[in-house]
Structure formats: structure tokens, C-alpha cells
PDB file of N, CA and C in Angstrom:
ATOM      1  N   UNK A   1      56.585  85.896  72.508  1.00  0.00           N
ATOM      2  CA  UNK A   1      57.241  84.923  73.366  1.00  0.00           C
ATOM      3  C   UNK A   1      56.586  84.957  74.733  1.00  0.00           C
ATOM      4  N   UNK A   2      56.098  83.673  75.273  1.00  0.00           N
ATOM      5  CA  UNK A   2      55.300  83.768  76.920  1.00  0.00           C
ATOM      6  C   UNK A   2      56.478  82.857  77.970  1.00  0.00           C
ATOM      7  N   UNK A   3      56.217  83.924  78.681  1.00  0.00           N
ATOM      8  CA  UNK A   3      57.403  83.331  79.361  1.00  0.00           C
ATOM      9  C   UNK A   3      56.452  82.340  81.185  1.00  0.00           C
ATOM     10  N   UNK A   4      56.610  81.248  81.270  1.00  0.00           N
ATOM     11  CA  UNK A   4      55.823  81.056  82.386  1.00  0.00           C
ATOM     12  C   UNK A   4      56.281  80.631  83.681  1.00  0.00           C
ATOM     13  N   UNK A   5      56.124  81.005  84.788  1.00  0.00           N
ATOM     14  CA  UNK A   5      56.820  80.735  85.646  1.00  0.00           C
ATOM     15  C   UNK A   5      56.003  79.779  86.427  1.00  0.00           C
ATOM     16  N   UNK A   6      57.100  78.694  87.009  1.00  0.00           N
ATOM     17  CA  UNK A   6      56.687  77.298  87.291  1.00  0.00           C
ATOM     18  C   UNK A   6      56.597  77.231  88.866  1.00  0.00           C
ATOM     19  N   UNK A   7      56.223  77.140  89.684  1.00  0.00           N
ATOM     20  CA  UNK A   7      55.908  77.589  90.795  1.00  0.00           C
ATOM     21  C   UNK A   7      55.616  75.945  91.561  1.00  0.00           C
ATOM     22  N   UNK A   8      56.659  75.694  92.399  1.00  0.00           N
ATOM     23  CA  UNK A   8      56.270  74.545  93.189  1.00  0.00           C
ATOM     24  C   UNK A   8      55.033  74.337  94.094  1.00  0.00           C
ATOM     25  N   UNK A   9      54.228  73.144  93.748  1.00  0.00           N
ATOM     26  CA  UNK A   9      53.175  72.737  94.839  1.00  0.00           C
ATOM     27  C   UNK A   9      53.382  72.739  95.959  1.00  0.00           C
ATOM     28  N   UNK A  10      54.861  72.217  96.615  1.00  0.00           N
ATOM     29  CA  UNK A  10      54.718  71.803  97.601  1.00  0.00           C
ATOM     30  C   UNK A  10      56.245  72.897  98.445  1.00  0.00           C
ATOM     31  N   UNK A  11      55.496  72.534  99.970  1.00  0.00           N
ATOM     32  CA  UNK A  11      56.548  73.766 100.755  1.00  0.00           C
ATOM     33  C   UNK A  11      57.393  73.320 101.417  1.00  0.00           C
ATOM     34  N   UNK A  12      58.514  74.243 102.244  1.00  0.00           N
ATOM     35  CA  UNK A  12      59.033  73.214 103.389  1.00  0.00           C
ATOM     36  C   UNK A  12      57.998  72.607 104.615  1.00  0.00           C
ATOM     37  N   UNK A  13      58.625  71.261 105.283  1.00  0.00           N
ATOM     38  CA  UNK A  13      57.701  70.905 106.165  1.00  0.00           C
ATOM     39  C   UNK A  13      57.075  69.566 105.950  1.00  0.00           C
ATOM     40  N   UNK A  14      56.557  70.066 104.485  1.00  0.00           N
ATOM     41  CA  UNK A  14      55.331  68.840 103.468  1.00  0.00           C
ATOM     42  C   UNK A  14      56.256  67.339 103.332  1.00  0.00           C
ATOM     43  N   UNK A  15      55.261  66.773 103.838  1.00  0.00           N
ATOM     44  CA  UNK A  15      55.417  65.149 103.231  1.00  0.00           C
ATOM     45  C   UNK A  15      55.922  64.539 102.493  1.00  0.00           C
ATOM     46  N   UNK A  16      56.669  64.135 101.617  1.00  0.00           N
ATOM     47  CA  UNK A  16      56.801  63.523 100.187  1.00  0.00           C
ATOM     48  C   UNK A  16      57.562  62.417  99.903  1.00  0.00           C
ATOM     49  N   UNK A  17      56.753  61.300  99.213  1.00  0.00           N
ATOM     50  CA  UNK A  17      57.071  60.673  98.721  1.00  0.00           C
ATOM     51  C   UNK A  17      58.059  60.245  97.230  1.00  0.00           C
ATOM     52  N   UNK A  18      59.006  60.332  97.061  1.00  0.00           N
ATOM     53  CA  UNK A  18      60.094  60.386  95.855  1.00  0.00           C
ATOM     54  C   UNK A  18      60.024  58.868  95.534  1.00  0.00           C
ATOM     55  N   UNK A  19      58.970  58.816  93.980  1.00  0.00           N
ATOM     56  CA  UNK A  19      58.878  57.507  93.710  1.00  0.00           C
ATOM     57  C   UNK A  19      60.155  56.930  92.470  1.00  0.00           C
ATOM     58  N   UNK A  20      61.210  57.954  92.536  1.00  0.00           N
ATOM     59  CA  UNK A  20      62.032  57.351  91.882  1.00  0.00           C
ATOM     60  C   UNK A  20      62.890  56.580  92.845  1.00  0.00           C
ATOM     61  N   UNK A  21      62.686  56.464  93.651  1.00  0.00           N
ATOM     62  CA  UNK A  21      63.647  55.725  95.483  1.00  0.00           C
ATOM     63  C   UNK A  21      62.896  54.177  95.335  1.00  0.00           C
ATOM     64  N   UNK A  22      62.460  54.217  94.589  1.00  0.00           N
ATOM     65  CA  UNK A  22      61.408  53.163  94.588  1.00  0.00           C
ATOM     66  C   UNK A  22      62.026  52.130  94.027  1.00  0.00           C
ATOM     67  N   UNK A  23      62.163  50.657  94.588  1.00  0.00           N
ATOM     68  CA  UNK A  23      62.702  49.372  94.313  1.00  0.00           C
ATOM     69  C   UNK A  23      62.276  48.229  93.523  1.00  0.00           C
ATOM     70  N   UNK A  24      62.228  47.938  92.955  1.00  0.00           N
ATOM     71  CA  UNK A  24      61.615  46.094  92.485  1.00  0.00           C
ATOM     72  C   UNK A  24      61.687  45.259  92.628  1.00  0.00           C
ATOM     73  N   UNK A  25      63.409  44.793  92.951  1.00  0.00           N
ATOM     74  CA  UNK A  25      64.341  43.747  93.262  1.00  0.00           C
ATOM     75  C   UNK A  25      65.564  44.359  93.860  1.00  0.00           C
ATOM     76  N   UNK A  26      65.364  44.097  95.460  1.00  0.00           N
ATOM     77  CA  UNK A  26      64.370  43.576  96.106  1.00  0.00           C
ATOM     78  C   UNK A  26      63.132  44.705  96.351  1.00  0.00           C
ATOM     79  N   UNK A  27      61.913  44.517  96.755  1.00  0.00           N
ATOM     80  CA  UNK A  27      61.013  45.293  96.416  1.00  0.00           C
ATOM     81  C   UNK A  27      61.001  46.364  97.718  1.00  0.00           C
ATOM     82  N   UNK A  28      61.196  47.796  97.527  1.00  0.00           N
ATOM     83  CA  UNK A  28      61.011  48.675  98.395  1.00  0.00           C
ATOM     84  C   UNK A  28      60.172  50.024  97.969  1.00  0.00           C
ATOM     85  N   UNK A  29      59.641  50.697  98.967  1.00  0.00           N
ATOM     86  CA  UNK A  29      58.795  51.457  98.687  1.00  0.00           C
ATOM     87  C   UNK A  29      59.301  52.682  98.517  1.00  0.00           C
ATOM     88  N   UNK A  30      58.904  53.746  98.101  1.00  0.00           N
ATOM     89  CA  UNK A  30      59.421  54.880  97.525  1.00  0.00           C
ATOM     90  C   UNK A  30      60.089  55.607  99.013  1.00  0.00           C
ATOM     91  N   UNK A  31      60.984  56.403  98.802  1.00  0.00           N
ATOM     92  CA  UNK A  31      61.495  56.981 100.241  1.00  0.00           C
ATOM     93  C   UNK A  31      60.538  57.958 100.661  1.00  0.00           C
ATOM     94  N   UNK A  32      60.365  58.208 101.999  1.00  0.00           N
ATOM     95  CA  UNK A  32      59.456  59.352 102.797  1.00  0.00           C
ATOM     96  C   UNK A  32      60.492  60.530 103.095  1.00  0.00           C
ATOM     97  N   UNK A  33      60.284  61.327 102.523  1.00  0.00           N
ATOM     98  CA  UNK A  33      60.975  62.540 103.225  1.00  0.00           C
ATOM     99  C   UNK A  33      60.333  63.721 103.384  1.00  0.00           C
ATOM    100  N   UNK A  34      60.756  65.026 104.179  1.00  0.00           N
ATOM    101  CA  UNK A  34      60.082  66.174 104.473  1.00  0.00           C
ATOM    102  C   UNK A  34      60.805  67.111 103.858  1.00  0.00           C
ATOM    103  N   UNK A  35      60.273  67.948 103.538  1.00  0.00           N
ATOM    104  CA  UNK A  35      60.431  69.329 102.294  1.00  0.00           C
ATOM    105  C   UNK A  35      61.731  69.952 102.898  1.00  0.00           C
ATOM    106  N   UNK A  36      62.670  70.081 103.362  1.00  0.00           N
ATOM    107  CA  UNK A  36      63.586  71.184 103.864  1.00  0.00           C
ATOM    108  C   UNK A  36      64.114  72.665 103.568  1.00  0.00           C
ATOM    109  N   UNK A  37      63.941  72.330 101.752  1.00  0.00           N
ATOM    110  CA  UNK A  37      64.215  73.742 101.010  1.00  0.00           C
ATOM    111  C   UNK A  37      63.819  73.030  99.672  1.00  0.00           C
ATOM    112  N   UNK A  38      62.996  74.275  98.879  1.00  0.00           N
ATOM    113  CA  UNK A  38      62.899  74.328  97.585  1.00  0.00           C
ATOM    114  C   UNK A  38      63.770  75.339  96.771  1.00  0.00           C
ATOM    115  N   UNK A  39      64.495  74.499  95.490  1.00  0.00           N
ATOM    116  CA  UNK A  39      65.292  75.111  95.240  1.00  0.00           C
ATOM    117  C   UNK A  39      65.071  75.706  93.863  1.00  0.00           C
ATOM    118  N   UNK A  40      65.013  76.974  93.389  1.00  0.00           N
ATOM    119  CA  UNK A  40      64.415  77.404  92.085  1.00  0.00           C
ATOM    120  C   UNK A  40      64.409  76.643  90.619  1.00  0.00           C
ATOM    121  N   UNK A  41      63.745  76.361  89.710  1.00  0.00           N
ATOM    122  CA  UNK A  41      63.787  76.045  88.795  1.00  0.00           C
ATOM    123  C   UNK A  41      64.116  76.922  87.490  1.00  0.00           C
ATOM    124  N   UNK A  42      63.260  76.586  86.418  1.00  0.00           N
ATOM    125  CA  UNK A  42      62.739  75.807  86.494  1.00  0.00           C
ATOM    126  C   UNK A  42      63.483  74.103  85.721  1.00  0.00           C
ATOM    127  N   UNK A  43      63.360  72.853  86.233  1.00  0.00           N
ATOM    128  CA  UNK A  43      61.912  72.823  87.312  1.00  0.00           C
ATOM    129  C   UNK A  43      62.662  73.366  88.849  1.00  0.00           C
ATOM    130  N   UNK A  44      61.952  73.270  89.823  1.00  0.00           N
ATOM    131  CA  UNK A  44      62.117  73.036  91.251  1.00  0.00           C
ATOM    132  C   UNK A  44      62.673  72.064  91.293  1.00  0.00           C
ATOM    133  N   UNK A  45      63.356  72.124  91.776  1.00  0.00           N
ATOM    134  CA  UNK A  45      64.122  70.583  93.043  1.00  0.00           C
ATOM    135  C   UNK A  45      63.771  70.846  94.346  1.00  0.00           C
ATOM    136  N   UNK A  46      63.363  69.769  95.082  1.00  0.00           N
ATOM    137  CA  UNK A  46      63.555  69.597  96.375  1.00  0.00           C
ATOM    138  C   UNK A  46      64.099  68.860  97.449  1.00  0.00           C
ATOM    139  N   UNK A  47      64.659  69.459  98.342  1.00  0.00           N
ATOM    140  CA  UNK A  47      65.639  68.904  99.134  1.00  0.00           C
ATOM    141  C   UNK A  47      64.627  68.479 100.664  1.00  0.00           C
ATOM    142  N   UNK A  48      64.892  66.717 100.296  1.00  0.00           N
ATOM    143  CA  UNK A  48      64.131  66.285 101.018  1.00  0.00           C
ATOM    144  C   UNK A  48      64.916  65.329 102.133  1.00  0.00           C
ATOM    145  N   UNK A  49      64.740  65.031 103.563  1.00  0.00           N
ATOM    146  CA  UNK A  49      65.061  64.710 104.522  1.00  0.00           C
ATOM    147  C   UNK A  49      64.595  63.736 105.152  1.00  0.00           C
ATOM    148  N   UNK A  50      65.173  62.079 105.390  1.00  0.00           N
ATOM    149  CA  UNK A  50      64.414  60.914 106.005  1.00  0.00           C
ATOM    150  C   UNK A  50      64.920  61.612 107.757  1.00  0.00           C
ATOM    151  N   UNK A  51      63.847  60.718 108.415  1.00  0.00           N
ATOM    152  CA  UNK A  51      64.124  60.707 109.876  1.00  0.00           C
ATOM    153  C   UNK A  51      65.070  60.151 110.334  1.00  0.00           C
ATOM    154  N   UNK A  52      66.522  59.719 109.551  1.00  0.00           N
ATOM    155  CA  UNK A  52      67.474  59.652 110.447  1.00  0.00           C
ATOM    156  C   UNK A  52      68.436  60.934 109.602  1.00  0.00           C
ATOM    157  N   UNK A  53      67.908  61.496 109.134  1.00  0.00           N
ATOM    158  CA  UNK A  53      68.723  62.976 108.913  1.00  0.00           C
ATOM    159  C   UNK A  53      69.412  62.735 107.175  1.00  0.00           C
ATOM    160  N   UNK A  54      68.893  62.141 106.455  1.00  0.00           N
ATOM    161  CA  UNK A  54      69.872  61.375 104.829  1.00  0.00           C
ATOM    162  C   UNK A  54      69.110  62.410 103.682  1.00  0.00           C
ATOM    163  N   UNK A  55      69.741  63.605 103.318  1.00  0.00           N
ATOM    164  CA  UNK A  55      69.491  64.627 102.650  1.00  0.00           C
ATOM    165  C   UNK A  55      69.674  64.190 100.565  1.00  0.00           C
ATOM    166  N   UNK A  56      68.764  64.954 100.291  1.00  0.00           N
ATOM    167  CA  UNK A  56      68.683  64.572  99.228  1.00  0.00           C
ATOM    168  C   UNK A  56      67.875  65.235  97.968  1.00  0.00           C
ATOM    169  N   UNK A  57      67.634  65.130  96.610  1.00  0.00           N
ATOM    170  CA  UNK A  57      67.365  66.193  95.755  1.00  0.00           C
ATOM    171  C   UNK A  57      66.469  65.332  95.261  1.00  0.00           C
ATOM    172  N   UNK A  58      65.396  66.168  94.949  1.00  0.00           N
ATOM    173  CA  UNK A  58      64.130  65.203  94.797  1.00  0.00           C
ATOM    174  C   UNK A  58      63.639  66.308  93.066  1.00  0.00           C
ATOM    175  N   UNK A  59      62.967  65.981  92.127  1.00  0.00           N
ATOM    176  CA  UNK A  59      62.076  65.881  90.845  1.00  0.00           C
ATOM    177  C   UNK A  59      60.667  66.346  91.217  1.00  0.00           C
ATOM    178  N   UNK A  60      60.122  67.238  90.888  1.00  0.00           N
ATOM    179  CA  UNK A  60      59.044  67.078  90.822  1.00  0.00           C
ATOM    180  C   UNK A  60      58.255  66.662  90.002  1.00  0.00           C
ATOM    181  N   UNK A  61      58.857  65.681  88.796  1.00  0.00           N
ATOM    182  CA  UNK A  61      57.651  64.749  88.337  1.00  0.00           C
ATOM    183  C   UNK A  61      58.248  63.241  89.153  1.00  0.00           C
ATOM    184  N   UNK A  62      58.553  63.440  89.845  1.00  0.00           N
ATOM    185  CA  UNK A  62      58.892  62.102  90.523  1.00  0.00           C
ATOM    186  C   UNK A  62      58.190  61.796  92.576  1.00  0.00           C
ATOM    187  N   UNK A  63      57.935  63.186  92.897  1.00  0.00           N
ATOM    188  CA  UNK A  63      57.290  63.518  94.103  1.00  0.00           C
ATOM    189  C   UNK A  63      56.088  63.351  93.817  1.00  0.00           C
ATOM    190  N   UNK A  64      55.654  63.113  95.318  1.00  0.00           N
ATOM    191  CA  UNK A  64      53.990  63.065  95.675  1.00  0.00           C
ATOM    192  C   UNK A  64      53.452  63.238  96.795  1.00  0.00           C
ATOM    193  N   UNK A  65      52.233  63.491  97.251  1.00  0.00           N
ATOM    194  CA  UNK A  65      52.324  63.921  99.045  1.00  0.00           C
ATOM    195  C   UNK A  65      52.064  62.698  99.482  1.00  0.00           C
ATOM    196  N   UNK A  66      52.794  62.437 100.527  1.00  0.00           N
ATOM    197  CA  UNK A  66      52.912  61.165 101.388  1.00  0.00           C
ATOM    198  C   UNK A  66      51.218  61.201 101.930  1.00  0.00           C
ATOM    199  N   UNK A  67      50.523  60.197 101.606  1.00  0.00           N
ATOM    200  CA  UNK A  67      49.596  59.465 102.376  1.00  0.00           C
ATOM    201  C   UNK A  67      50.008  59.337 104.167  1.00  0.00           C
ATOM    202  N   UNK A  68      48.118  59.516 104.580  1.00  0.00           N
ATOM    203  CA  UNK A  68      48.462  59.806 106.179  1.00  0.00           C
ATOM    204  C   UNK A  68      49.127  58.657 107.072  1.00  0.00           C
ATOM    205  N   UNK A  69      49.157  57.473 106.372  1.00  0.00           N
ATOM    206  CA  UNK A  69      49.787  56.137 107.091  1.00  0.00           C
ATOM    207  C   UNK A  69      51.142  56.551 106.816  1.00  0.00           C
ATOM    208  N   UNK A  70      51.799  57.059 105.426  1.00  0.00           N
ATOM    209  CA  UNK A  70      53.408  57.494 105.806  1.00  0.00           C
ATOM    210  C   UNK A  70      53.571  58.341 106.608  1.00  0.00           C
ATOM    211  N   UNK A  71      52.741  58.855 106.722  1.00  0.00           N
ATOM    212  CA  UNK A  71      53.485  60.205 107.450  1.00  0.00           C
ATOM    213  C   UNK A  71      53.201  59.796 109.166  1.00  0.00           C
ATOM    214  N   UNK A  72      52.373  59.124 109.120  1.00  0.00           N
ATOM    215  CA  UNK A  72      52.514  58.434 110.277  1.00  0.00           C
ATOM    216  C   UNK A  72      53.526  57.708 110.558  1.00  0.00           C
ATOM    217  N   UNK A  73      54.029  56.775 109.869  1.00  0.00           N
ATOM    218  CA  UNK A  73      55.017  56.057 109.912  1.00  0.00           C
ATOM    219  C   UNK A  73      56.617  56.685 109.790  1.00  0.00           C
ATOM    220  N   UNK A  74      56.673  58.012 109.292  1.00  0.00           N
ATOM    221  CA  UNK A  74      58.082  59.003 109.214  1.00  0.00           C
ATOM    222  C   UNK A  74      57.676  59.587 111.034  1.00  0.00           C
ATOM    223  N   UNK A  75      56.951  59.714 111.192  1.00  0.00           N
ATOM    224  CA  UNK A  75      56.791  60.671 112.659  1.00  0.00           C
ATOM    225  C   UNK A  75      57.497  59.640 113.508  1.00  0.00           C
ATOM    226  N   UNK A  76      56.632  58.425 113.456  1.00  0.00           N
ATOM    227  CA  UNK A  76      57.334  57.468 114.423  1.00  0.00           C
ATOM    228  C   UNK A  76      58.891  56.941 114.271  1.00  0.00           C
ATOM    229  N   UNK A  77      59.194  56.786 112.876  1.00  0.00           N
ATOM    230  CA  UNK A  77      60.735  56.863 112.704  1.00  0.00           C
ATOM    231  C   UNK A  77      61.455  58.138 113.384  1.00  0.00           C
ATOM    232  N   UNK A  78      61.139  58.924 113.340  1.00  0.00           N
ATOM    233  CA  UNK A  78      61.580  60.156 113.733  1.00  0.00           C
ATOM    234  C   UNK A  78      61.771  60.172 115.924  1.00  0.00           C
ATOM    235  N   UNK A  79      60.754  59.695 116.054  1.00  0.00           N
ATOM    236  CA  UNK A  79      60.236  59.799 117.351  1.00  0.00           C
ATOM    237  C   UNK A  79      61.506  58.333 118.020  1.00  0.00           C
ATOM    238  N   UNK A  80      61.392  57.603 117.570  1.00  0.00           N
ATOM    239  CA  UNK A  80      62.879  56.460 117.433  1.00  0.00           C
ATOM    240  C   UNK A  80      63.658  57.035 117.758  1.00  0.00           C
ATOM    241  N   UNK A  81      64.652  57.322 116.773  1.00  0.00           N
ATOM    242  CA  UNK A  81      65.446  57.988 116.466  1.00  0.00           C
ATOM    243  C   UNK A  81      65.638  58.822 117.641  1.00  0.00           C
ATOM    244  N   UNK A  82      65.047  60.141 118.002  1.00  0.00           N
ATOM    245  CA  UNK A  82      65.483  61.050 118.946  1.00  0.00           C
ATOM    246  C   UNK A  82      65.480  60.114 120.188  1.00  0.00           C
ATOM    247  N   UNK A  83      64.349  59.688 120.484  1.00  0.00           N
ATOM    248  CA  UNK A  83      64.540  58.551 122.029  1.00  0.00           C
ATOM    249  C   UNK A  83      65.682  57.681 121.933  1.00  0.00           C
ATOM    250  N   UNK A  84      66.034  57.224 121.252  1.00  0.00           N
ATOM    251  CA  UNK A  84      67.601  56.496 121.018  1.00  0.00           C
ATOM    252  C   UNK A  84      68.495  57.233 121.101  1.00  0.00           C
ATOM    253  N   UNK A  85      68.937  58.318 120.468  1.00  0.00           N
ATOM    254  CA  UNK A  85      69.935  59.598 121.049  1.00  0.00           C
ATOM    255  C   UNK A  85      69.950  60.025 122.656  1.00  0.00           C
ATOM    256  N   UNK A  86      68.282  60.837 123.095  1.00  0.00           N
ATOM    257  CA  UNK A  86      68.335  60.898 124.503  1.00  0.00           C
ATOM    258  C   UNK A  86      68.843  59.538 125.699  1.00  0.00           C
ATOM    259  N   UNK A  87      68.491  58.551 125.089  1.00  0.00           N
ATOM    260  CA  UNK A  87      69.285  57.034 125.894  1.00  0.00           C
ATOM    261  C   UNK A  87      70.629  57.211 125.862  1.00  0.00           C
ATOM    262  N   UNK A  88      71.278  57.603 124.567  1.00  0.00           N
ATOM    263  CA  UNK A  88      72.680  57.225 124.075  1.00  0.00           C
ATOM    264  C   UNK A  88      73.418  58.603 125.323  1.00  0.00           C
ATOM    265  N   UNK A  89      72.503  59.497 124.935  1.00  0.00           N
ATOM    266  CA  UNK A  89      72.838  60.810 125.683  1.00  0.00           C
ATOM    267  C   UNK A  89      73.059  60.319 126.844  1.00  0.00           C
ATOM    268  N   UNK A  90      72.331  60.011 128.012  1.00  0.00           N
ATOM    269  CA  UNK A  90      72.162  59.203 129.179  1.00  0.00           C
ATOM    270  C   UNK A  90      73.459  58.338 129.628  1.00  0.00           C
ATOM    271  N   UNK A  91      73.364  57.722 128.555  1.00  0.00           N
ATOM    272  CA  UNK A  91      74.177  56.613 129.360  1.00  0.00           C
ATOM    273  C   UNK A  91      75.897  56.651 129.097  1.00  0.00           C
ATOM    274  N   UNK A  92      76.197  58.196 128.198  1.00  0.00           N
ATOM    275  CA  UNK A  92      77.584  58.186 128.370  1.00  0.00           C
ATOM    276  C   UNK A  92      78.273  58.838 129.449  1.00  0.00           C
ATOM    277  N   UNK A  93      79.078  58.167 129.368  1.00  0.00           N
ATOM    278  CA  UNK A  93      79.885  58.365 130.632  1.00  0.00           C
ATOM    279  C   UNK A  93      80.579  60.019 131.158  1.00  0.00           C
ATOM    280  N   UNK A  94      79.836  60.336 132.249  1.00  0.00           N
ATOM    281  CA  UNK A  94      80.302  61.860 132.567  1.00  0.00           C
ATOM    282  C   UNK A  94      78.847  62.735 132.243  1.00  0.00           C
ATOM    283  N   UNK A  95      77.255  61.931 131.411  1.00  0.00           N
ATOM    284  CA  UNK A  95      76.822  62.597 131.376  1.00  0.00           C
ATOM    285  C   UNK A  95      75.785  62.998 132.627  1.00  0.00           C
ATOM    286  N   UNK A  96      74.907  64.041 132.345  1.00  0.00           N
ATOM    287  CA  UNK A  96      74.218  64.986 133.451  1.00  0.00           C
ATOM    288  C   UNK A  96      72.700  64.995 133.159  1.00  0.00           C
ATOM    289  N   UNK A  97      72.409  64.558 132.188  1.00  0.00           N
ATOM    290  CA  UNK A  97      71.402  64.881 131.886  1.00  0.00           C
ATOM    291  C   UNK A  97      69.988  63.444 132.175  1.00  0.00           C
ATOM    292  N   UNK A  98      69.049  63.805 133.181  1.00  0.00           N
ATOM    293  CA  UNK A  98      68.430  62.974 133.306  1.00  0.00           C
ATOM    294  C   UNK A  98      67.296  62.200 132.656  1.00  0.00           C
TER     295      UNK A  98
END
């Protein structure tokens, strides 16, 4: 009996694309998320994270590493996102922070 242990490609941090997020009608592209925790298998699952914080369990025959235009495009979602908080931060009332 061989027993084999299945060992995930990918780490926390990493890129990934989950092409089961993926749409037809209407047509959308697979979700971008970042690695947060891998969770033992086998298989692995991974718990992956969009830039407004939407947690989730990802396949690894369904993952892939995000191409450098997504990951460009998750940074800048990301980079949104926090500058919209620091504004929101700002402008409530009583706050201190400049």
C-alpha cells in the first residue's frame, strides 16, 4: 500500500485565480483572491480573500496563479478600498486623524 502525500503548490500571500467563480450569463471573470490559509487535505483547500475582505474556500483543481495584469488589478482594488476607509475615517464626526 503507497501512501502519498499531496502537498499544495501554492502559499499564503499567492495570487489566485478560482475559475469556478467564473460566469457566462452574464459573463464574468473568475474571482481574484490572495492565499490567507491553506487548509490540509487531502485535497488542500484554500482560503482565499478579495480586496474588499469576502472570504472563501477555494479547489485546487479549480485555482490558478493570477496573471501579472490581475494582480495588478487586485492591488489597485485593494489600494481603493483602504483610501475610501481613511476618507470615511476623516470625515466622521469627532474624528482626529489627519
Amino acid at each position: 500500500m503507497t501512501q502519498t502525500t499531496e502537498r499544495a503548490p501554492f502559499k499564503r500571500g499567492d495570487y489566485l485565480v478560482d475559475e469556478a467563480t467564473r460566469q457566462l450569463v452574464p459573463p464574468e471573470p473568475g474571482w481574484v483572491g490572495r492565499v490567507q490559509q491553506v487548509l490540509g487535505g487531502p485535497p488542500p483547500l484554500y482560503v482565499l480573500v478579495t480586496p474588499t475582505g469576502y472570504e472563501w474556500r477555494a479547489r485546487p483543481e479549480h485555482v490558478r496563479a493570477a496573471t501579472a495584469a490581475e494582480r495588478a488589478d487586485y492591488d489597485a482594488a485593494l489600494e481603493r478600498r483602504r483610501r475610501g476607509l481613511r476618507e470615511l475615517g476623516r470625515r466622521l464626526a469627532g474624528s482626529r486623524r489627519a
